C-alpha cells in the first residue's frame, strides 16, 4: 500500500499558533502555511501505510499514561550556524516534552528512529531563509511570551503537496484519539 510520512507534535494552541504562523510567514518562510505551529516530539518519519493501526495504538497507549504539564514559551534561540533555524524557546515544559518523545520513540515501539541532532524542544519561527530575515525573527520575537497546559499531542501526516495535516489529537489520561484539523490562518484543512 506504500508509505506515509508522519510526525508527532504538540500543537501550539490559539491564539498563539496562528500568531506565530503569521509571523513566520511575515519573515518570508515559504513553509509557514504548510506546517502548523508545534513542538516536535517525533520528527518526520516515513513508515509503511500498513503500520498505521499499530502506530495509532502506540500513541494512544503513551497518551493514556501521560499527565498534563505546563508549557511556557519565552524569547528566542537559534541553531545557527549548525542548522538555519530560529525558534521560540521553551522556558518551561522541556522535561515533559523529553519524556514524551523518549516514550514515543522507544525501541520496543513502532516509531523507533535515530535523531539527526540531540532532542531540543522548541517552536520554529524561521527555517532556511535569508540571514537578514533570520536575524529579524530572532530580534522581533525576543520578548515573546505564551503559556498553556499541555493536555495532548497530535499525529500529523505530510501530504504529497508538502502540507502537514493533523489527523488526531491524543488526550492525556484517556489516550482517546480525537479527529482534528488545524485551524491556523492559511493552513489547508483535511478531514480523515
Tab-separated table of C-alpha atoms in Angstrom:
chain	number	residue	atom	x	y	z
A	1	UNK	CA	0.000	0.000	0.000
A	2	UNK	CA	3.049	2.320	0.093
A	3	UNK	CA	4.479	4.632	2.687
A	4	UNK	CA	3.360	7.760	4.506
A	5	UNK	CA	5.372	10.441	6.279
A	6	UNK	CA	4.197	11.024	9.836
A	7	UNK	CA	5.182	13.327	12.660
A	8	UNK	CA	4.040	13.615	16.268
A	9	UNK	CA	3.890	17.053	17.851
A	10	UNK	CA	2.305	19.218	20.483
A	11	UNK	CA	0.114	21.755	18.708
A	12	UNK	CA	0.611	25.325	19.911
A	13	UNK	CA	-2.926	26.421	20.880
A	14	UNK	CA	-4.764	29.504	19.691
A	15	UNK	CA	-4.271	32.380	19.569
A	16	UNK	CA	-0.541	31.655	19.837
A	17	UNK	CA	-0.393	29.125	16.993
A	18	UNK	CA	-1.859	31.432	14.344
A	19	UNK	CA	0.117	34.431	15.577
A	20	UNK	CA	3.448	32.594	15.330
A	21	UNK	CA	2.483	31.072	11.975
A	22	UNK	CA	1.676	34.527	10.578
A	23	UNK	CA	4.929	35.922	11.964
A	24	UNK	CA	6.822	33.035	10.320
A	25	UNK	CA	5.138	33.835	7.004
A	26	UNK	CA	5.968	37.519	7.511
A	27	UNK	CA	9.659	36.675	7.848
A	28	UNK	CA	9.465	35.125	4.372
A	29	UNK	CA	9.480	31.439	5.330
A	30	UNK	CA	7.697	29.663	2.428
A	31	UNK	CA	6.865	26.672	4.665
A	32	UNK	CA	4.910	28.783	7.169
A	33	UNK	CA	1.438	27.781	5.985
A	34	UNK	CA	2.396	24.167	5.272
A	35	UNK	CA	3.454	23.484	8.864
A	36	UNK	CA	1.056	24.169	11.754
A	37	UNK	CA	2.829	25.757	14.728
A	38	UNK	CA	4.079	22.988	17.003
A	39	UNK	CA	6.667	21.472	19.333
A	40	UNK	CA	8.073	18.347	17.656
A	41	UNK	CA	8.068	15.060	19.559
A	42	UNK	CA	8.783	12.685	16.637
A	43	UNK	CA	10.280	14.350	13.541
A	44	UNK	CA	9.161	13.432	10.007
A	45	UNK	CA	9.280	9.649	9.793
A	46	UNK	CA	8.456	7.532	6.750
A	47	UNK	CA	6.517	4.369	7.628
A	48	UNK	CA	4.621	1.654	5.771
A	49	UNK	CA	0.959	2.623	5.481
A	50	UNK	CA	0.017	-0.827	6.846
A	51	UNK	CA	1.651	0.073	10.186
A	52	UNK	CA	-0.756	2.953	10.902
A	53	UNK	CA	-3.049	0.910	13.211
A	54	UNK	CA	-0.022	-0.204	15.268
A	55	UNK	CA	1.303	3.361	15.431
A	56	UNK	CA	-2.092	4.772	16.419
A	57	UNK	CA	-2.402	2.156	19.203
A	58	UNK	CA	1.101	3.064	20.421
A	59	UNK	CA	0.231	6.776	20.502
A	60	UNK	CA	-2.997	6.066	22.385
A	61	UNK	CA	-1.080	3.999	24.953
A	62	UNK	CA	1.552	6.684	25.543
A	63	UNK	CA	-1.138	9.373	25.867
A	64	UNK	CA	-3.220	7.263	28.269
A	65	UNK	CA	-0.227	7.008	30.623
A	66	UNK	CA	0.658	10.718	30.400
A	67	UNK	CA	-0.320	13.623	32.620
A	68	UNK	CA	-0.876	17.267	31.627
A	69	UNK	CA	2.090	19.604	32.132
A	70	UNK	CA	2.753	23.321	31.816
A	71	UNK	CA	4.445	24.773	28.753
A	72	UNK	CA	5.765	28.312	28.729
A	73	UNK	CA	7.385	29.966	25.731
A	74	UNK	CA	9.776	32.833	26.360
A	75	UNK	CA	12.168	34.546	23.983
A	76	UNK	CA	14.124	33.241	21.022
A	77	UNK	CA	17.030	30.957	20.263
A	78	UNK	CA	18.807	29.657	17.193
A	79	UNK	CA	20.621	26.570	15.970
A	80	UNK	CA	22.780	28.652	13.607
A	81	UNK	CA	25.395	28.046	12.286
A	82	UNK	CA	24.792	24.279	12.661
A	83	UNK	CA	21.254	24.490	11.268
A	84	UNK	CA	19.462	27.515	9.731
A	85	UNK	CA	16.688	27.726	12.346
A	86	UNK	CA	15.371	30.464	14.647
A	87	UNK	CA	12.900	29.356	17.291
A	88	UNK	CA	10.857	30.444	20.277
A	89	UNK	CA	12.317	28.858	23.410
A	90	UNK	CA	10.520	26.596	25.857
A	91	UNK	CA	11.218	28.153	29.241
A	92	UNK	CA	9.027	25.519	30.924
A	93	UNK	CA	7.888	22.102	29.750
A	94	UNK	CA	11.129	20.723	28.325
A	95	UNK	CA	11.176	17.791	30.771
A	96	UNK	CA	7.597	16.839	29.857
A	97	UNK	CA	8.389	17.026	26.133
A	98	UNK	CA	11.558	14.990	26.615
A	99	UNK	CA	9.675	12.246	28.492
A	100	UNK	CA	7.033	12.066	25.764
A	101	UNK	CA	9.468	11.941	22.856
A	102	UNK	CA	11.520	9.212	24.546
A	103	UNK	CA	8.417	7.090	25.131
A	104	UNK	CA	7.115	7.677	21.612
A	105	UNK	CA	10.442	6.657	20.038
A	106	UNK	CA	11.025	3.754	22.450
A	107	UNK	CA	12.970	0.855	20.918
A	108	UNK	CA	10.077	-1.521	21.566
A	109	UNK	CA	7.607	0.704	19.701
A	110	UNK	CA	6.778	1.288	16.028
A	111	UNK	CA	8.327	4.789	15.873
A	112	UNK	CA	11.898	3.947	16.877
A	113	UNK	CA	14.357	6.120	14.989
A	114	UNK	CA	17.674	7.904	15.345
A	115	UNK	CA	17.661	11.682	15.570
A	116	UNK	CA	19.918	13.833	13.397
A	117	UNK	CA	20.534	16.179	16.359
A	118	UNK	CA	20.014	15.773	20.133
A	119	UNK	CA	16.377	16.389	21.103
A	120	UNK	CA	15.712	20.052	21.939
A	121	UNK	CA	12.018	21.054	22.175
A	122	UNK	CA	11.279	24.410	20.536
A	123	UNK	CA	8.838	26.233	18.232
A	124	UNK	CA	10.386	27.051	14.850
A	125	UNK	CA	9.638	30.569	13.568
A	126	UNK	CA	12.149	30.733	10.682
A	127	UNK	CA	13.926	27.996	8.754
A	128	UNK	CA	16.280	28.164	5.798
A	129	UNK	CA	15.570	31.761	4.829
A	130	UNK	CA	17.884	34.747	4.249
A	131	UNK	CA	20.196	35.577	7.161
A	132	UNK	CA	18.714	39.070	7.474
A	133	UNK	CA	15.221	37.615	7.852
A	134	UNK	CA	16.521	35.081	10.390
A	135	UNK	CA	18.070	37.939	12.373
A	136	UNK	CA	14.773	39.827	12.207
A	137	UNK	CA	12.839	36.805	13.529
A	138	UNK	CA	15.333	36.393	16.350
A	139	UNK	CA	15.105	40.066	17.342
A	140	UNK	CA	11.393	40.714	16.835
A	141	UNK	CA	10.254	37.717	18.884
A	142	UNK	CA	12.880	38.107	21.625
A	143	UNK	CA	10.197	39.298	24.083
A	144	UNK	CA	7.534	36.787	23.007
A	145	UNK	CA	5.729	35.035	25.882
A	146	UNK	CA	2.948	32.427	25.911
A	147	UNK	CA	1.833	29.720	28.321
A	148	UNK	CA	-0.688	26.880	28.409
A	149	UNK	CA	-1.292	23.463	29.917
A	150	UNK	CA	-0.380	20.686	27.501
A	151	UNK	CA	-3.092	18.004	27.649
A	152	UNK	CA	-2.456	16.128	24.389
A	153	UNK	CA	-0.192	15.531	21.433
A	154	UNK	CA	-1.136	15.074	17.787
A	155	UNK	CA	-0.391	12.783	14.863
A	156	UNK	CA	0.314	14.599	11.593
A	157	UNK	CA	0.699	13.324	8.042
A	158	UNK	CA	2.591	15.136	5.307
A	159	UNK	CA	0.652	15.219	2.047
A	160	UNK	CA	2.091	14.904	-1.437
A	161	UNK	CA	1.766	18.715	-1.598
A	162	UNK	CA	4.214	19.061	1.334
A	163	UNK	CA	1.485	20.271	3.720
A	164	UNK	CA	1.320	18.761	7.221
A	165	UNK	CA	-2.233	17.876	8.293
A	166	UNK	CA	-3.293	16.937	11.792
A	167	UNK	CA	-5.042	13.566	11.821
A	168	UNK	CA	-5.749	13.028	15.523
A	169	UNK	CA	-5.191	14.556	18.930
A	170	UNK	CA	-4.401	12.021	21.668
A	171	UNK	CA	-5.694	13.180	25.058
A	172	UNK	CA	-3.561	12.591	28.138
A	173	UNK	CA	-5.125	10.269	30.679
A	174	UNK	CA	-7.547	8.622	28.268
A	175	UNK	CA	-5.431	8.117	25.150
A	176	UNK	CA	-8.645	8.624	23.209
A	177	UNK	CA	-7.891	9.761	19.640
A	178	UNK	CA	-9.959	12.788	18.644
A	179	UNK	CA	-10.210	13.616	14.941
A	180	UNK	CA	-8.886	17.121	14.468
A	181	UNK	CA	-7.828	19.585	11.815
A	182	UNK	CA	-5.567	22.625	12.200
A	183	UNK	CA	-7.351	25.958	12.066
A	184	UNK	CA	-4.335	28.243	11.758
A	185	UNK	CA	-4.554	31.099	9.287
A	186	UNK	CA	-3.981	29.957	5.725
A	187	UNK	CA	-3.423	26.302	6.637
A	188	UNK	CA	-5.225	23.832	4.408
A	189	UNK	CA	-7.657	21.647	6.287
A	190	UNK	CA	-8.128	17.921	5.998
A	191	UNK	CA	-10.645	15.554	7.499
A	192	UNK	CA	-9.516	11.957	7.982
